[in-house]
Short mmCIF file of C-alpha atoms and ligand atoms in Angstrom, two decimals:
data_model
loop_
_atom_site.label_atom_id
_atom_site.label_comp_id
_atom_site.label_asym_id
_atom_site.label_seq_id
_atom_site.Cartn_x
_atom_site.Cartn_y
_atom_site.Cartn_z
CA UNK A 78 0.01 -0.03 -0.07
CA UNK A 79 1.16 3.41 -0.84
CA UNK A 80 0.87 5.92 1.92
CA UNK A 81 0.69 9.47 0.27
CA UNK A 82 0.82 12.74 2.31
CA UNK A 83 0.97 15.45 -0.14
CA UNK A 84 -1.32 16.36 -3.08
CA UNK A 85 1.88 16.52 -5.39
CA UNK A 86 2.68 13.01 -4.95
CA UNK A 87 -1.21 11.96 -4.88
CA UNK A 88 -1.43 13.42 -8.51
CA UNK A 89 1.64 11.57 -9.53
CA UNK A 90 0.04 8.43 -8.23
CA UNK A 91 -3.27 8.87 -9.55
CA UNK A 92 -1.82 9.55 -13.04
CA UNK A 93 0.08 6.84 -13.24
CA UNK A 94 -3.06 4.50 -12.26
CA UNK A 95 -5.07 6.19 -14.90
CA UNK A 96 -2.28 5.46 -17.69
CA UNK A 97 -2.80 1.67 -16.62
CA UNK A 98 -6.65 2.03 -17.25
CA UNK A 99 -7.51 1.05 -13.79
CA UNK A 100 -10.84 2.32 -12.42
CA UNK A 101 -10.10 4.33 -9.13
CA UNK A 102 -12.47 4.04 -6.06
CA UNK A 103 -12.32 6.70 -3.46
CA UNK A 104 -13.18 6.07 0.35
CA UNK A 105 -13.18 9.40 2.19
CA UNK A 106 -13.09 8.83 6.11
CA UNK A 107 -11.48 10.36 9.31
CA UNK A 108 -9.58 7.41 10.31
CA UNK A 109 -10.06 5.36 13.80
CA UNK A 110 -11.24 2.35 11.36
CA UNK A 111 -13.89 -0.10 12.35
CA UNK A 112 -15.90 -2.49 10.48
CA UNK A 113 -18.07 0.35 8.74
CA UNK A 114 -14.93 2.01 7.18
CA UNK A 115 -13.97 -1.65 6.42
CA UNK A 116 -17.23 -2.36 4.68
CA UNK A 117 -16.67 0.74 2.33
CA UNK A 118 -13.22 -0.60 1.38
CA UNK A 119 -14.46 -3.94 0.66
CA UNK A 120 -17.21 -2.67 -1.49
CA UNK A 121 -14.42 -0.59 -3.63
CA UNK A 122 -12.16 -3.71 -3.80
CA UNK A 123 -14.93 -5.96 -4.75
CA UNK A 124 -15.83 -3.53 -7.63
CA UNK A 125 -12.00 -4.05 -8.97
CA UNK A 126 -11.47 -0.26 -8.16
CA UNK A 127 -7.86 0.75 -7.42
CA UNK A 128 -9.11 1.83 -3.81
CA UNK A 129 -7.78 5.05 -2.52
CA UNK A 130 -8.54 5.76 1.23
CA UNK A 131 -8.40 9.19 2.48
CA UNK A 132 -7.67 9.49 6.28
CA UNK A 133 -7.97 13.37 7.16
CA UNK A 134 -9.62 14.71 10.34
CA UNK A 135 -11.13 17.54 8.49
CA UNK A 136 -10.96 20.51 10.66
CA UNK A 137 -13.53 22.67 9.06
CA UNK A 138 -16.23 20.24 9.64
CA UNK A 139 -15.89 20.61 13.19
CA UNK A 140 -17.63 23.63 14.98
CA UNK A 141 -15.88 25.35 17.74
CA UNK A 142 -17.29 23.68 20.80
CA UNK A 143 -16.80 20.01 18.94
CA UNK A 144 -14.61 17.22 19.36
CA UNK A 145 -11.58 18.03 17.14
CA UNK A 146 -8.86 17.75 19.55
CA UNK A 147 -10.05 14.69 21.14
CA UNK A 148 -11.23 12.98 17.98
CA UNK A 149 -9.55 9.18 18.01
CA UNK A 150 -6.45 9.33 16.18
CA UNK A 151 -4.15 6.20 15.36
CA UNK A 152 -2.37 6.32 12.23
CA UNK A 153 -0.14 3.13 12.83
CA UNK A 154 -3.06 1.06 13.23
CA UNK A 155 -5.33 2.69 10.63
CA UNK A 156 -2.53 2.29 7.88
CA UNK A 157 -1.71 -1.50 8.73
CA UNK A 158 -5.57 -2.36 8.80
CA UNK A 159 -5.84 -0.65 5.20
CA UNK A 160 -2.90 -2.50 4.31
CA UNK A 161 -3.84 -5.73 5.55
CA UNK A 162 -7.23 -5.25 3.48
CA UNK A 163 -5.71 -4.72 0.25
CA UNK A 164 -6.32 -1.03 -0.11
CA UNK A 165 -4.00 0.24 -2.74
CA UNK A 166 -3.12 3.99 -1.37
CA UNK A 167 -3.97 5.97 1.55
CA UNK A 168 -3.84 9.74 1.52
CA UNK A 169 -3.33 11.36 4.48
CA UNK A 170 -2.51 15.06 4.06
CA UNK A 171 -1.83 17.66 6.84
CA UNK A 172 -4.48 20.55 7.31
CA UNK A 173 -1.91 22.99 5.76
CA UNK A 174 -1.38 20.88 2.89
CA UNK A 175 -5.45 20.92 2.34
CA UNK A 176 -5.97 24.36 3.64
CA UNK A 177 -2.96 26.68 2.55
CA UNK A 178 -2.89 30.02 3.77
CA UNK A 179 -5.24 31.82 1.58
CA UNK A 180 -7.84 29.22 1.18
CA UNK A 181 -11.52 30.80 1.14
CA UNK A 182 -13.43 28.70 -1.16
CA UNK A 183 -16.94 27.88 0.37
CA UNK A 184 -19.44 25.31 -0.76
CA UNK A 185 -22.97 25.35 0.61
CA UNK A 186 -26.09 23.42 0.04
CA UNK A 187 -28.57 25.74 1.78
CA UNK A 188 -31.67 23.56 2.43
CA UNK A 189 -29.45 20.50 3.47
CA UNK A 190 -26.89 22.59 5.67
CA UNK A 191 -29.90 24.27 7.79
CA UNK A 192 -31.76 20.87 8.81
CA UNK A 193 -31.28 18.09 11.22
CA UNK A 194 -27.67 17.52 11.97
CA UNK A 195 -27.18 21.15 9.87
CA UNK A 196 -29.57 22.71 12.37
CA UNK A 197 -27.39 21.32 15.39
CA UNK A 198 -23.73 21.74 13.91
CA UNK A 199 -23.82 25.06 11.93
CA UNK A 200 -21.03 25.12 9.12
CA UNK A 201 -20.70 21.46 9.61
CA UNK A 202 -21.92 20.32 5.93
CA UNK A 203 -20.20 23.25 4.45
CA UNK A 204 -16.95 21.76 5.76
CA UNK A 205 -17.99 18.12 4.41
CA UNK A 206 -18.92 19.59 1.07
CA UNK A 207 -15.40 21.62 0.27
CA UNK A 208 -13.45 18.73 1.62
CA UNK A 209 -15.06 15.86 -0.65
CA UNK A 210 -15.23 18.29 -3.55
CA UNK A 211 -11.51 18.63 -3.05
CA UNK A 212 -10.85 14.96 -2.83
CA UNK A 213 -13.23 14.47 -5.95
CA UNK A 214 -11.06 16.65 -7.76
CA UNK A 215 -7.75 15.39 -6.60
CA UNK A 216 -8.58 11.59 -7.10
CA UNK A 217 -11.09 11.85 -10.09
CA UNK A 218 -12.40 8.68 -8.88
CA UNK A 219 -15.17 6.63 -11.10
CA UNK A 220 -16.95 5.79 -7.89
CA UNK A 221 -16.61 7.23 -4.24
CA UNK A 222 -18.11 5.25 -1.40
CA UNK A 223 -20.36 6.72 1.47
CA UNK A 224 -22.06 4.65 4.51
CA UNK A 225 -25.84 5.14 4.72
CA UNK A 226 -25.06 5.65 8.53
CA UNK A 227 -24.35 9.20 7.90
CA UNK A 228 -27.60 9.61 5.79
CA UNK A 229 -27.63 13.50 5.50
CA UNK A 230 -24.06 13.37 4.61
CA UNK A 231 -24.52 10.83 1.52
CA UNK A 232 -27.67 13.08 0.45
CA UNK A 233 -25.63 16.19 0.35
CA UNK A 234 -22.94 14.43 -1.37
CA UNK A 235 -25.27 13.18 -3.99
CA UNK A 236 -26.78 16.50 -4.59
CA UNK A 237 -23.49 18.10 -4.87
CA UNK A 238 -21.97 15.78 -7.43
CA UNK A 239 -25.27 16.27 -9.50
CA UNK A 240 -25.36 19.93 -9.05
CA UNK A 241 -21.61 20.44 -9.88
CA UNK A 242 -21.49 17.70 -12.77
CA UNK A 243 -18.66 15.59 -11.06
CA UNK A 244 -18.30 12.77 -13.20
CA UNK A 245 -18.71 10.09 -10.90
CA UNK A 246 -20.94 7.63 -9.22
CA UNK A 247 -21.86 7.83 -5.43
CA UNK A 248 -22.12 4.25 -3.87
CA UNK A 249 -24.14 4.13 -0.85
CA UNK A 250 -23.15 1.17 1.70
CA UNK A 251 -25.46 0.13 4.49
CA UNK A 252 -24.93 0.57 8.03
CA UNK A 253 -22.68 -1.79 9.87
CA UNK A 254 -23.95 -2.49 13.47
CA UNK A 255 -22.46 -3.85 16.60
CA UNK A 256 -24.49 -7.15 17.47
CA UNK A 257 -27.00 -5.26 20.01
CA UNK A 258 -27.85 -2.78 17.02
CA UNK A 259 -25.61 0.21 17.88
CA UNK A 260 -24.43 1.71 14.56
CA UNK A 261 -20.33 1.34 14.54
CA UNK A 262 -18.64 5.00 14.94
CA UNK A 263 -15.49 6.06 15.70
CA UNK A 264 -17.44 8.16 18.50
CA UNK A 265 -18.82 5.04 20.46
CA UNK A 266 -15.09 4.85 21.86
CA UNK A 267 -15.96 7.78 24.07
CA UNK A 268 -18.95 5.98 25.79
CA UNK A 269 -18.25 5.05 29.46
CA UNK A 270 -19.69 1.00 29.89
CA UNK A 271 -22.66 2.64 31.45
CA UNK A 272 -23.41 5.01 28.54
CA UNK A 273 -22.60 2.20 26.01
CA UNK A 274 -25.05 -0.13 27.66
CA UNK A 275 -27.96 2.47 26.77
CA UNK A 276 -26.65 3.51 23.50
CA UNK A 277 -28.29 0.89 21.30
CA UNK A 278 -31.76 2.62 22.51
CA UNK A 279 -31.60 5.13 19.56
CA UNK A 280 -31.51 2.07 17.07
CA UNK A 281 -34.31 0.52 18.87
CA UNK A 282 -36.31 3.74 18.87
CA UNK A 283 -35.92 3.76 15.18
CA UNK A 284 -36.83 0.27 14.69
CA UNK A 285 -40.12 0.98 16.66
CA UNK A 286 -40.90 3.95 14.66
CA UNK A 287 -40.35 2.07 11.21
CA UNK A 288 -42.73 -0.83 12.60
CA UNK A 289 -45.31 2.05 13.59
CA UNK A 290 -45.03 3.06 9.91
CA UNK A 291 -45.09 -0.19 8.42
CA UNK A 292 -48.37 -0.89 10.48
CA UNK A 293 -50.17 1.92 8.73
CA UNK A 294 -49.17 5.35 10.76
CA UNK A 295 -48.98 8.08 8.06
CA UNK A 296 -48.46 10.96 10.34
CA UNK A 297 -44.83 11.96 10.98
CA UNK A 298 -45.33 13.83 14.05
CA UNK A 299 -47.09 10.64 15.80
CA UNK A 300 -44.20 8.34 14.86
CA UNK A 301 -41.38 10.77 15.97
CA UNK A 302 -43.45 11.52 19.31
CA UNK A 303 -43.48 8.11 20.23
CA UNK A 304 -39.88 7.54 19.41
CA UNK A 305 -38.79 10.59 21.59
CA UNK A 306 -40.94 9.50 24.34
CA UNK A 307 -39.17 6.17 24.21
CA UNK A 308 -35.89 7.65 24.22
CA UNK A 309 -36.55 9.96 27.18
CA UNK A 310 -37.66 6.88 29.31
CA UNK A 311 -33.81 6.47 29.55
CA UNK A 312 -32.40 9.47 31.80
CA UNK A 313 -28.74 9.15 30.50
CA UNK A 314 -30.29 10.15 27.20
CA UNK A 315 -31.05 13.48 25.62
CA UNK A 316 -32.77 13.77 22.41
CA UNK A 317 -31.38 16.01 19.80
CA UNK A 318 -34.16 15.16 17.09
CA UNK A 319 -36.14 12.19 15.84
CA UNK A 320 -37.39 13.30 12.13
CA UNK A 321 -39.32 11.68 9.41
CA UNK A 322 -38.06 12.71 6.02
CA UNK A 323 -38.41 12.06 2.30
CA UNK A 324 -35.36 9.81 1.51
CA UNK A 325 -34.23 11.79 -1.59
CA UNK A 326 -34.68 15.33 -0.86
CA UNK A 327 -34.75 15.12 3.07
CA UNK A 328 -37.78 17.44 3.39
CA UNK A 329 -39.78 16.85 6.32
CA UNK A 330 -42.79 14.71 5.00
CA UNK A 331 -45.65 12.47 6.12
CA UNK A 332 -45.32 8.93 4.98
CA UNK A 333 -47.01 8.25 1.56
CA UNK A 334 -45.68 6.42 -1.46
CA UNK A 335 -42.32 7.89 -1.60
CA UNK A 336 -39.17 6.31 0.04
CA UNK A 337 -38.86 7.82 3.50
CA UNK A 338 -36.06 7.90 6.21
CA UNK A 339 -36.31 8.30 9.88
CA UNK A 340 -33.38 10.12 11.14
CA UNK A 341 -32.26 10.51 14.69
CA UNK A 342 -29.68 12.08 16.85
CA UNK A 343 -29.26 11.55 20.76
CA UNK A 344 -26.63 12.80 23.30
CA UNK A 345 -25.23 10.44 26.12
CA UNK A 346 -22.99 12.62 28.31
CA UNK A 347 -20.69 14.64 26.05
CA UNK A 348 -20.85 12.14 22.87
CA UNK A 349 -23.41 12.74 20.05
CA UNK A 350 -24.89 9.45 18.24
CA UNK A 351 -26.53 9.62 14.92
CA UNK A 352 -28.44 6.84 13.22
CA UNK A 353 -31.33 6.16 10.70
CA UNK A 354 -33.54 3.92 9.09
CA UNK A 355 -34.85 3.71 5.58
CA UNK A 356 -38.48 3.15 5.07
CA UNK A 357 -39.60 1.20 1.76
P1 AMP B 163 -16.00 8.92 9.21
O1 AMP B 163 -14.61 8.45 9.22
O2 AMP B 163 -16.89 8.81 10.44
O3 AMP B 163 -16.36 10.29 8.43
O4 AMP B 163 -16.57 7.94 8.21
C1 AMP B 163 -16.11 7.55 6.85
C2 AMP B 163 -17.00 6.82 5.92
O5 AMP B 163 -17.57 5.58 6.72
C3 AMP B 163 -18.35 7.59 5.93
O6 AMP B 163 -18.93 7.54 4.74
C4 AMP B 163 -19.35 6.90 6.74
O7 AMP B 163 -20.82 7.21 6.60
C5 AMP B 163 -18.77 5.66 6.59
N1 AMP B 163 -19.26 4.89 8.17
C6 AMP B 163 -18.95 5.23 9.05
N2 AMP B 163 -19.81 4.40 10.11
C7 AMP B 163 -20.52 3.66 9.42
C8 AMP B 163 -21.16 2.39 9.80
N3 AMP B 163 -21.46 1.83 11.05
N4 AMP B 163 -21.48 1.62 8.54
C9 AMP B 163 -21.47 2.10 7.25
N5 AMP B 163 -20.66 3.08 6.72
C10 AMP B 163 -20.10 3.79 7.84
#
């Protein structure tokens, strides 16, 4: 596996791959690899893509009071895991390599940035959009792989790729879960044993909400209320939101013929967890 730290060497590497006519698959990550990240890499490798994983804890997507400093980082472990997995290249730039002095370009998707995660984390999705646009331009992949676990991020990226005519496919990968249902996340490492024990309640609440919808409840408000109530029974959990939205545009919606998604976010102590379930 090639470890690449600079944009100059990344460009040289990508040129050599393209000369050999390989397809390129990009897996953008912030590291602290778990089975969710590995599922994205697996999918890219199975597609036969020369697989480039980016590992960059992107400062511009963290708010001033968020966990940028304490975000888990273990480069040696991550690069060993990626190499053992068969990844072809790991791009791990510094923040100054990605954002040299004078950088000022801003990409904003106004509707998506202001809802759900965007409402609670102002600026988060602008940071995600800009870093992904840079990675797409640098790597010029045929495909980029994103987890459904971060559903709003997935929709944001699909929208941006369409709006800005990036010539690539976004491949969604289903959420990988712990045996008790908790969606795998690098942030799960922050949870104390007591907090970890109650964390699967988010997925349970979403499942119950999905069942309510499957049994014919159409009103989003009724579904959301019942899920919030179930979560609030656990004193360690603070609910940020439970929202039903249409799965494509993420507009708030009652249930009808169109695919929908139930999005949820909670806090347990100082840790934020998000999850979602798609409704057919
Ligand atoms: P992150 O390192 O948290 O920024 O995540 C990098 C990529 O992995 C994103 O596309 C995430 O949606 C995806 N991802 C994170 N957790 C999971 C999971 N449990 N299942 C599937 N994909 C995931």
